[in-house]
Amino acid sequence: SFETFLQKRIFGPLKMRSSYFQVPKSEVHRFATNYLVAKGNLLPIDTAESSIYLDKPAFAFGGAGLVTSAYDYDRFLHMIMNFGKLDGVRVMKPETVKLAVSNLLPPTAKMHPVFAASIGANAANSGFGAGGRVGTGAEAGIFGWGGAAGTNCFVDTIRGIRGVGMIQYMPSTAQDFHREFRHWVMAE
């Protein structure tokens, strides 16, 4: 199964011990509530104690549903930054990572400005790779993702910098965090 594959090939070797498609009851105390931002107020829409992520999903799939910790997410990004290797363990070939973080869109396809802006990017310098936004032009070497509830991450393979920011509110564009996170981390 996809879940078994991830556990054997990615999570286990990278020591990602808090990545699940179903949050175990023993981990609920660490799980964050998701909020809706409405007129400046935070309204709980998926509480940790009764979250949909406590239920077994119909199946594990790559488009949504994986729950992880900041530590685990950083381990994954660190492996990407090292082109497939972390702590002496190789989980991907360098060529595979380079392909995944390259722009896979045809030259005529452009990223929608609203999506690019939501992750602090300029649409003119954005493409899409295997699972995330890819910087082009002035932003070449930057790979990242902005999640629906505000999770934001990036890897700058040129400068050797990575960042993980986790918040839980929707829409992710309701505050500056989603749009500005990478810029805040990169500010000197």
Coordinates of N, CA and C in Angstrom, one line a residue:
S1 N 0.8 -1.2 0.0 CA 0.0 0.0 0.0 C 0.9 1.3 0.0
F2 N 0.3 2.4 -0.4 CA 1.0 3.6 -0.4 C 1.6 4.0 1.0
E3 N 0.7 3.8 2.0 CA 1.1 4.1 3.4 C 2.3 3.2 3.8
T4 N 2.3 1.9 3.5 CA 3.4 1.0 3.8 C 4.7 1.4 3.1
F5 N 4.5 1.8 1.8 CA 5.6 2.3 1.0 C 6.3 3.5 1.7
L6 N 5.5 4.5 2.0 CA 6.0 5.7 2.7 C 6.7 5.3 4.0
Q7 N 6.1 4.4 4.8 CA 6.7 4.1 6.0 C 8.1 3.4 5.8
K8 N 8.1 2.4 4.9 CA 9.4 1.7 4.6 C 10.5 2.5 4.0
R9 N 10.1 3.3 3.0 CA 11.1 4.0 2.2 C 11.4 5.4 2.6
I10 N 10.5 6.1 3.3 CA 10.7 7.5 3.6 C 10.7 7.7 5.2
F11 N 9.5 7.5 5.8 CA 9.4 7.8 7.2 C 10.3 7.0 8.1
G12 N 10.4 5.7 7.9 CA 11.3 4.9 8.8 C 12.8 5.3 8.6
P13 N 13.3 5.3 7.4 CA 14.7 5.7 7.3 C 15.1 7.1 7.7
L14 N 14.1 8.0 7.6 CA 14.4 9.4 8.0 C 14.0 9.7 9.4
K15 N 13.6 8.7 10.1 CA 13.2 8.8 11.6 C 12.1 9.8 11.7
M16 N 11.1 9.7 10.8 CA 9.9 10.6 10.9 C 8.9 9.7 11.7
R17 N 8.8 9.9 13.0 CA 8.0 9.1 13.9 C 6.6 9.7 14.2
S18 N 6.4 10.8 13.6 CA 5.1 11.5 13.9 C 4.4 11.9 12.6
S19 N 4.4 10.9 11.6 CA 3.7 11.2 10.3 C 2.7 10.1 10.1
Y20 N 1.4 10.5 10.0 CA 0.3 9.5 9.9 C -0.8 9.9 8.9
F21 N -1.5 9.0 8.5 CA -2.8 9.2 7.8 C -3.9 9.2 8.8
Q22 N -3.7 8.6 9.9 CA -4.7 8.6 11.0 C -3.9 8.9 12.3
V23 N -4.3 9.9 13.0 CA -3.6 10.3 14.2 C -3.9 9.3 15.3
P24 N -3.0 8.6 15.9 CA -3.2 7.7 17.0 C -3.8 8.4 18.2
K25 N -4.7 7.7 18.9 CA -5.3 8.3 20.1 C -4.2 8.8 21.1
S26 N -3.1 8.1 21.1 CA -2.0 8.5 22.0 C -1.3 9.8 21.7
E27 N -1.6 10.3 20.4 CA -1.0 11.5 20.0 C -1.9 12.7 19.9
V28 N -3.2 12.5 20.3 CA -4.2 13.6 20.2 C -3.7 14.8 21.0
H29 N -3.1 14.7 22.1 CA -2.7 15.8 22.9 C -1.7 16.7 22.2
R30 N -1.0 16.2 21.2 CA 0.0 17.0 20.4 C -0.7 17.6 19.1
F31 N -1.9 17.2 18.8 CA -2.5 17.5 17.5 C -3.2 18.9 17.7
A32 N -3.1 19.7 16.6 CA -3.6 21.1 16.7 C -5.0 21.2 16.1
T33 N -5.8 22.0 16.7 CA -7.1 22.4 16.2 C -7.0 23.3 15.0
N34 N -7.8 23.1 14.0 CA -7.9 23.9 12.8 C -9.0 25.0 13.0
Y35 N -8.7 26.2 12.6 CA -9.6 27.3 12.8 C -10.0 27.9 11.5
L36 N -11.2 28.6 11.5 CA -11.6 29.4 10.5 C -11.4 30.9 10.9
V37 N -10.8 31.7 10.1 CA -10.7 33.1 10.4 C -11.9 33.8 9.8
A38 N -12.7 34.4 10.7 CA -13.9 35.1 10.3 C -14.0 36.4 11.0
K39 N -13.9 37.5 10.2 CA -14.0 38.8 10.7 C -13.0 39.0 11.8
G40 N -11.8 38.5 11.7 CA -10.7 38.6 12.6 C -10.8 37.7 13.8
N41 N -11.8 36.9 13.9 CA -12.0 35.9 15.0 C -11.6 34.5 14.5
L42 N -11.1 33.7 15.5 CA -10.7 32.3 15.2 C -11.8 31.4 15.7
L43 N -12.5 30.7 14.8 CA -13.5 29.8 15.1 C -13.1 28.3 14.9
P44 N -13.1 27.5 15.9 CA -12.6 26.1 15.7 C -13.5 25.4 14.7
I45 N -12.9 24.8 13.6 CA -13.7 24.0 12.7 C -13.4 22.5 12.6
D46 N -12.2 22.2 13.2 CA -11.8 20.8 13.3 C -11.0 20.7 14.5
T47 N -11.6 20.4 15.7 CA -10.9 20.3 16.9 C -10.1 19.1 17.0
A48 N -9.0 19.2 17.7 CA -8.0 18.1 17.9 C -8.7 16.8 18.5
E49 N -9.6 17.0 19.4 CA -10.3 15.9 20.2 C -11.3 15.2 19.3
S50 N -11.8 15.8 18.3 CA -12.8 15.1 17.4 C -12.5 15.3 15.9
S51 N -11.3 15.5 15.6 CA -10.8 15.7 14.2 C -11.1 14.5 13.3
I52 N -11.4 14.8 12.1 CA -11.6 13.8 11.0 C -10.3 13.0 10.9
Y53 N -9.1 13.5 11.2 CA -7.9 12.8 11.1 C -7.7 11.8 12.2
L54 N -8.6 11.7 13.1 CA -8.6 10.6 14.1 C -9.3 9.3 13.5
D55 N -10.0 9.5 12.5 CA -10.7 8.4 11.8 C -9.8 7.8 10.7
K56 N -9.9 6.5 10.5 CA -9.2 5.8 9.5 C -9.7 6.3 8.1
P57 N -8.8 6.8 7.3 CA -9.3 7.2 6.0 C -9.7 6.1 5.1
A58 N -10.5 6.3 4.0 CA -10.9 5.3 3.1 C -9.6 4.6 2.5
F59 N -8.6 5.5 2.2 CA -7.3 5.0 1.8 C -6.3 6.1 1.9
A60 N -5.1 5.8 2.0 CA -4.0 6.8 2.1 C -3.7 7.3 0.7
F61 N -3.7 8.6 0.4 CA -3.4 9.1 -0.9 C -2.5 10.3 -0.8
G62 N -1.8 10.6 -1.8 CA -0.8 11.7 -1.8 C -1.3 13.1 -1.9
G63 N -2.5 13.3 -2.2 CA -3.0 14.7 -2.4 C -3.4 15.4 -1.2
A64 N -3.7 14.7 -0.1 CA -4.1 15.3 1.1 C -4.2 14.2 2.2
G65 N -4.3 14.6 3.4 CA -4.6 13.7 4.5 C -3.4 13.2 5.3
L66 N -2.2 13.6 4.9 CA -1.1 13.2 5.8 C -0.9 14.2 6.8
V67 N -0.8 13.8 8.1 CA -0.6 14.6 9.2 C 0.9 14.4 9.7
T68 N 1.6 15.5 10.0 CA 3.0 15.3 10.4 C 3.3 16.4 11.4
S69 N 4.5 16.2 12.1 CA 5.0 17.2 13.0 C 6.0 18.1 12.3
A70 N 6.3 19.3 12.9 CA 7.3 20.2 12.3 C 8.6 19.5 12.3
Y71 N 8.9 18.7 13.3 CA 10.2 18.0 13.3 C 10.3 17.0 12.1
D72 N 9.2 16.2 11.9 CA 9.2 15.3 10.7 C 9.3 16.0 9.4
Y73 N 8.5 17.1 9.3 CA 8.5 17.8 8.0 C 9.9 18.4 7.7
D74 N 10.6 18.9 8.8 CA 11.9 19.4 8.6 C 12.9 18.3 8.2
R75 N 12.7 17.1 8.7 CA 13.6 15.9 8.3 C 13.4 15.7 6.8
F76 N 12.2 15.7 6.4 CA 11.9 15.5 4.9 C 12.6 16.6 4.1
L77 N 12.4 17.8 4.5 CA 13.0 18.9 3.8 C 14.5 18.9 3.8
H78 N 15.0 18.5 4.9 CA 16.5 18.4 5.0 C 17.0 17.4 4.0
M79 N 16.3 16.2 3.9 CA 16.6 15.2 2.9 C 16.6 15.8 1.5
I80 N 15.5 16.6 1.2 CA 15.4 17.2 -0.1 C 16.6 18.2 -0.4
M81 N 16.9 19.0 0.6 CA 18.0 19.9 0.5 C 19.3 19.2 0.3
N82 N 19.5 18.0 0.8 CA 20.7 17.2 0.6 C 20.5 16.2 -0.6
F83 N 19.6 16.5 -1.5 CA 19.3 15.7 -2.7 C 19.2 14.2 -2.5
G84 N 18.4 13.9 -1.4 CA 18.0 12.5 -1.3 C 18.6 11.8 -0.1
K85 N 19.5 12.5 0.7 CA 20.2 11.8 1.7 C 20.1 12.6 3.0
L86 N 20.0 11.9 4.1 CA 20.0 12.5 5.5 C 20.7 11.6 6.5
D87 N 21.5 12.1 7.3 CA 22.2 11.3 8.3 C 22.8 10.0 7.8
G88 N 23.4 10.1 6.6 CA 24.1 9.0 6.0 C 23.2 8.0 5.3
V89 N 21.9 8.2 5.3 CA 20.9 7.3 4.7 C 20.3 7.9 3.4
R90 N 20.4 7.2 2.3 CA 19.9 7.7 1.1 C 18.5 7.1 0.9
V91 N 17.5 8.0 0.7 CA 16.1 7.5 0.4 C 15.7 7.8 -1.0
M92 N 16.4 8.7 -1.7 CA 16.1 9.0 -3.1 C 17.5 9.2 -3.8
K93 N 17.5 8.9 -5.1 CA 18.6 9.2 -5.9 C 18.7 10.8 -6.1
P94 N 19.9 11.4 -6.2 CA 20.0 12.8 -6.4 C 19.2 13.2 -7.7
E95 N 19.3 12.4 -8.7 CA 18.6 12.7 -10.0 C 17.0 12.7 -9.8
T96 N 16.5 11.9 -8.9 CA 15.1 11.9 -8.6 C 14.7 13.2 -7.9
V97 N 15.5 13.6 -6.9 CA 15.2 14.8 -6.2 C 15.3 16.0 -7.2
K98 N 16.3 16.1 -8.0 CA 16.5 17.2 -8.9 C 15.3 17.2 -9.9
L99 N 14.8 16.1 -10.4 CA 13.6 16.1 -11.2 C 12.4 16.6 -10.5
A100 N 12.2 16.1 -9.2 CA 11.0 16.5 -8.4 C 11.0 18.0 -8.1
V101 N 12.1 18.6 -8.0 CA 12.2 20.0 -7.6 C 12.4 20.9 -8.8
S102 N 12.3 20.3 -10.0 CA 12.4 21.1 -11.2 C 11.0 21.4 -11.8
N103 N 10.9 22.5 -12.6 CA 9.7 22.9 -13.1 C 9.2 21.9 -14.2
L104 N 8.1 21.2 -13.9 CA 7.6 20.2 -14.8 C 6.5 20.7 -15.7
L105 N 6.2 22.0 -15.6 CA 5.1 22.5 -16.5 C 5.7 22.8 -17.9
P106 N 4.9 22.7 -18.9 CA 5.4 23.1 -20.2 C 5.6 24.6 -20.2
P107 N 6.4 25.1 -21.1 CA 6.7 26.5 -21.2 C 5.5 27.4 -21.3
T108 N 4.5 27.0 -21.9 CA 3.3 27.8 -22.1 C 2.4 27.9 -20.9
A109 N 2.6 27.0 -19.9 CA 1.7 27.0 -18.7 C 2.3 27.9 -17.7
K110 N 1.5 28.7 -17.0 CA 1.9 29.6 -16.0 C 1.1 29.4 -14.7
M111 N 1.8 29.6 -13.6 CA 1.2 29.4 -12.3 C 0.2 30.6 -12.1
H112 N -0.9 30.3 -11.5 CA -1.9 31.4 -11.3 C -1.3 32.3 -10.2
P113 N -1.4 33.6 -10.5 CA -0.9 34.6 -9.5 C -1.4 34.5 -8.1
V114 N -2.7 34.1 -7.9 CA -3.2 34.0 -6.6 C -2.5 32.9 -5.8
F115 N -2.3 31.7 -6.5 CA -1.6 30.6 -5.8 C -0.1 31.0 -5.5
A116 N 0.5 31.6 -6.5 CA 1.9 32.0 -6.3 C 2.0 33.0 -5.1
A117 N 1.2 34.0 -5.1 CA 1.2 35.0 -4.0 C 0.9 34.4 -2.6
S118 N 0.1 33.3 -2.6 CA -0.2 32.7 -1.3 C 1.0 32.1 -0.7
I119 N 2.0 31.8 -1.4 CA 3.2 31.2 -0.8 C 4.4 32.1 -1.0
G120 N 4.1 33.4 -1.1 CA 5.1 34.4 -1.1 C 6.0 34.4 -2.4
A121 N 5.4 34.1 -3.5 CA 6.2 34.0 -4.7 C 5.5 34.9 -5.8
N122 N 6.3 35.2 -6.8 CA 5.9 35.9 -7.9 C 5.5 34.9 -9.0
A123 N 4.3 35.0 -9.6 CA 3.9 34.0 -10.6 C 4.9 33.9 -11.8
A124 N 5.5 35.0 -12.1 CA 6.5 35.0 -13.2 C 7.7 34.2 -12.9
N125 N 8.0 34.0 -11.6 CA 9.2 33.2 -11.2 C 8.7 31.9 -10.6
S126 N 7.6 31.3 -11.0 CA 7.1 30.1 -10.4 C 6.7 29.1 -11.4
G127 N 7.0 27.8 -11.1 CA 6.6 26.7 -11.8 C 6.1 25.7 -10.8
F128 N 5.9 24.4 -11.3 CA 5.4 23.4 -10.4 C 6.2 22.1 -10.7
G129 N 6.6 21.5 -9.6 CA 7.4 20.3 -9.7 C 6.5 19.1 -9.2
A130 N 7.2 18.0 -8.8 CA 6.4 16.9 -8.3 C 6.0 17.1 -6.9
G131 N 5.0 17.8 -6.7 CA 4.5 18.0 -5.3 C 4.7 19.4 -4.7
G132 N 5.1 20.4 -5.5 CA 5.2 21.7 -4.9 C 5.6 22.8 -5.9
R133 N 5.7 24.0 -5.4 CA 6.0 25.1 -6.2 C 7.6 25.1 -6.4
V134 N 8.0 25.5 -7.6 CA 9.4 25.5 -7.9 C 9.7 26.9 -8.4
G135 N 10.8 27.4 -7.9 CA 11.2 28.8 -8.3 C 11.9 28.7 -9.6
T136 N 11.7 29.7 -10.5 CA 12.3 29.8 -11.8 C 12.9 31.2 -11.8
G137 N 13.8 31.4 -12.8 CA 14.4 32.7 -13.0 C 15.1 33.2 -11.8
A138 N 14.7 34.3 -11.2 CA 15.4 34.9 -10.0 C 15.2 34.0 -8.8
E139 N 14.3 33.1 -8.8 CA 14.0 32.2 -7.6 C 14.4 30.8 -7.9
A140 N 15.3 30.6 -8.9 CA 15.7 29.2 -9.2 C 16.3 28.5 -7.9
G141 N 16.1 27.3 -7.8 CA 16.6 26.5 -6.6 C 15.7 26.5 -5.4
I142 N 14.6 27.2 -5.5 CA 13.7 27.2 -4.3 C 12.5 26.3 -4.6
F143 N 12.2 25.4 -3.7 CA 11.1 24.4 -3.8 C 10.3 24.6 -2.5
G144 N 9.0 24.5 -2.6 CA 8.2 24.6 -1.4 C 6.7 24.3 -1.6
W145 N 6.0 24.4 -0.5 CA 4.6 24.1 -0.5 C 3.9 25.0 0.5
G146 N 2.7 25.4 0.2 CA 1.8 26.1 1.1 C 0.5 25.3 1.2
G147 N 0.2 24.8 2.4 CA -1.0 24.0 2.6 C -2.2 24.8 2.8
A148 N -3.4 24.1 2.7 CA -4.7 24.8 2.8 C -4.9 25.5 4.1
A149 N -4.4 24.9 5.2 CA -4.6 25.5 6.5 C -3.4 26.2 7.0
G150 N -2.5 26.7 6.1 CA -1.4 27.6 6.4 C -0.1 27.0 6.6
T151 N 0.1 25.6 6.6 CA 1.4 25.0 6.7 C 2.2 25.6 5.6
N152 N 3.4 25.9 5.8 CA 4.3 26.5 4.8 C 5.7 26.0 4.9
C153 N 6.3 25.6 3.8 CA 7.7 25.1 3.9 C 8.4 25.5 2.6
F154 N 9.7 25.5 2.7 CA 10.5 25.8 1.5 C 11.9 25.2 1.7
V155 N 12.6 24.9 0.6 CA 14.0 24.5 0.6 C 14.6 25.4 -0.5
D156 N 15.7 26.0 -0.1 CA 16.5 26.8 -1.0 C 17.8 25.9 -1.2
T157 N 17.8 25.2 -2.3 CA 18.9 24.3 -2.6 C 20.2 25.0 -2.9
I158 N 20.1 26.3 -3.4 CA 21.3 27.0 -3.7 C 22.0 27.5 -2.4
R159 N 21.2 28.1 -1.5 CA 21.8 28.7 -0.3 C 21.9 27.7 0.9
G160 N 21.2 26.5 0.7 CA 21.3 25.5 1.8 C 20.4 25.9 3.0
I161 N 19.3 26.5 2.7 CA 18.4 27.0 3.8 C 17.0 26.3 3.6
R162 N 16.4 25.9 4.7 CA 15.1 25.3 4.7 C 14.3 25.9 5.8
G163 N 12.9 25.9 5.7 CA 12.1 26.4 6.7 C 10.7 25.7 6.7
V164 N 10.2 25.5 7.9 CA 8.9 24.9 8.1 C 8.1 25.8 9.1
G165 N 7.0 26.2 8.7 CA 6.1 27.0 9.5 C 4.7 26.3 9.6
M166 N 4.2 26.1 10.8 CA 3.0 25.4 10.9 C 2.0 26.3 11.7
I167 N 0.9 26.5 11.0 CA -0.2 27.2 11.7 C -1.5 26.4 11.3
Q168 N -2.6 26.6 11.8 CA -3.8 25.9 11.5 C -5.0 26.9 11.4
Y169 N -5.1 27.6 10.3 CA -6.3 28.4 10.1 C -6.6 28.4 8.6
M170 N -7.9 28.6 8.3 CA -8.4 28.7 7.0 C -9.2 30.0 6.8
P171 N -9.2 30.6 5.7 CA -8.3 30.3 4.6 C -6.9 30.7 4.9
S172 N -6.0 30.1 4.3 CA -4.5 30.3 4.6 C -4.1 31.7 4.3
T173 N -4.9 32.4 3.5 CA -4.5 33.8 3.1 C -5.1 34.8 4.0
A174 N -5.8 34.4 5.1 CA -6.5 35.3 6.0 C -5.5 36.2 6.8
Q175 N -4.3 35.7 6.9 CA -3.2 36.4 7.6 C -2.0 36.5 6.7
D176 N -1.0 37.3 7.1 CA 0.2 37.4 6.3 C 1.2 36.2 6.4
F177 N 1.0 35.3 7.3 CA 2.0 34.2 7.5 C 2.2 33.4 6.3
H178 N 1.2 33.0 5.6 CA 1.4 32.1 4.5 C 2.1 32.8 3.4
R179 N 1.8 34.0 3.1 CA 2.5 34.8 2.1 C 3.9 35.3 2.4
E180 N 4.1 35.5 3.7 CA 5.4 36.2 4.1 C 6.4 35.2 4.8
F181 N 6.0 34.0 5.1 CA 6.9 33.1 5.9 C 8.3 33.0 5.3
R182 N 8.4 32.7 4.1 CA 9.7 32.5 3.5 C 10.5 33.8 3.5
H183 N 9.9 34.9 3.3 CA 10.6 36.2 3.3 C 11.1 36.5 4.7
W184 N 10.3 36.2 5.7 CA 10.7 36.4 7.1 C 11.9 35.6 7.4
V185 N 11.9 34.3 7.0 CA 13.0 33.5 7.3 C 14.3 33.9 6.6
M186 N 14.1 34.4 5.4 CA 15.3 34.8 4.6 C 15.8 36.2 4.9
A187 N 15.0 37.0 5.6 CA 15.4 38.4 5.9 C 16.7 38.4 6.7
E188 N 17.6 39.3 6.4 CA 18.8 39.4 7.1 C 18.8 40.4 8.2

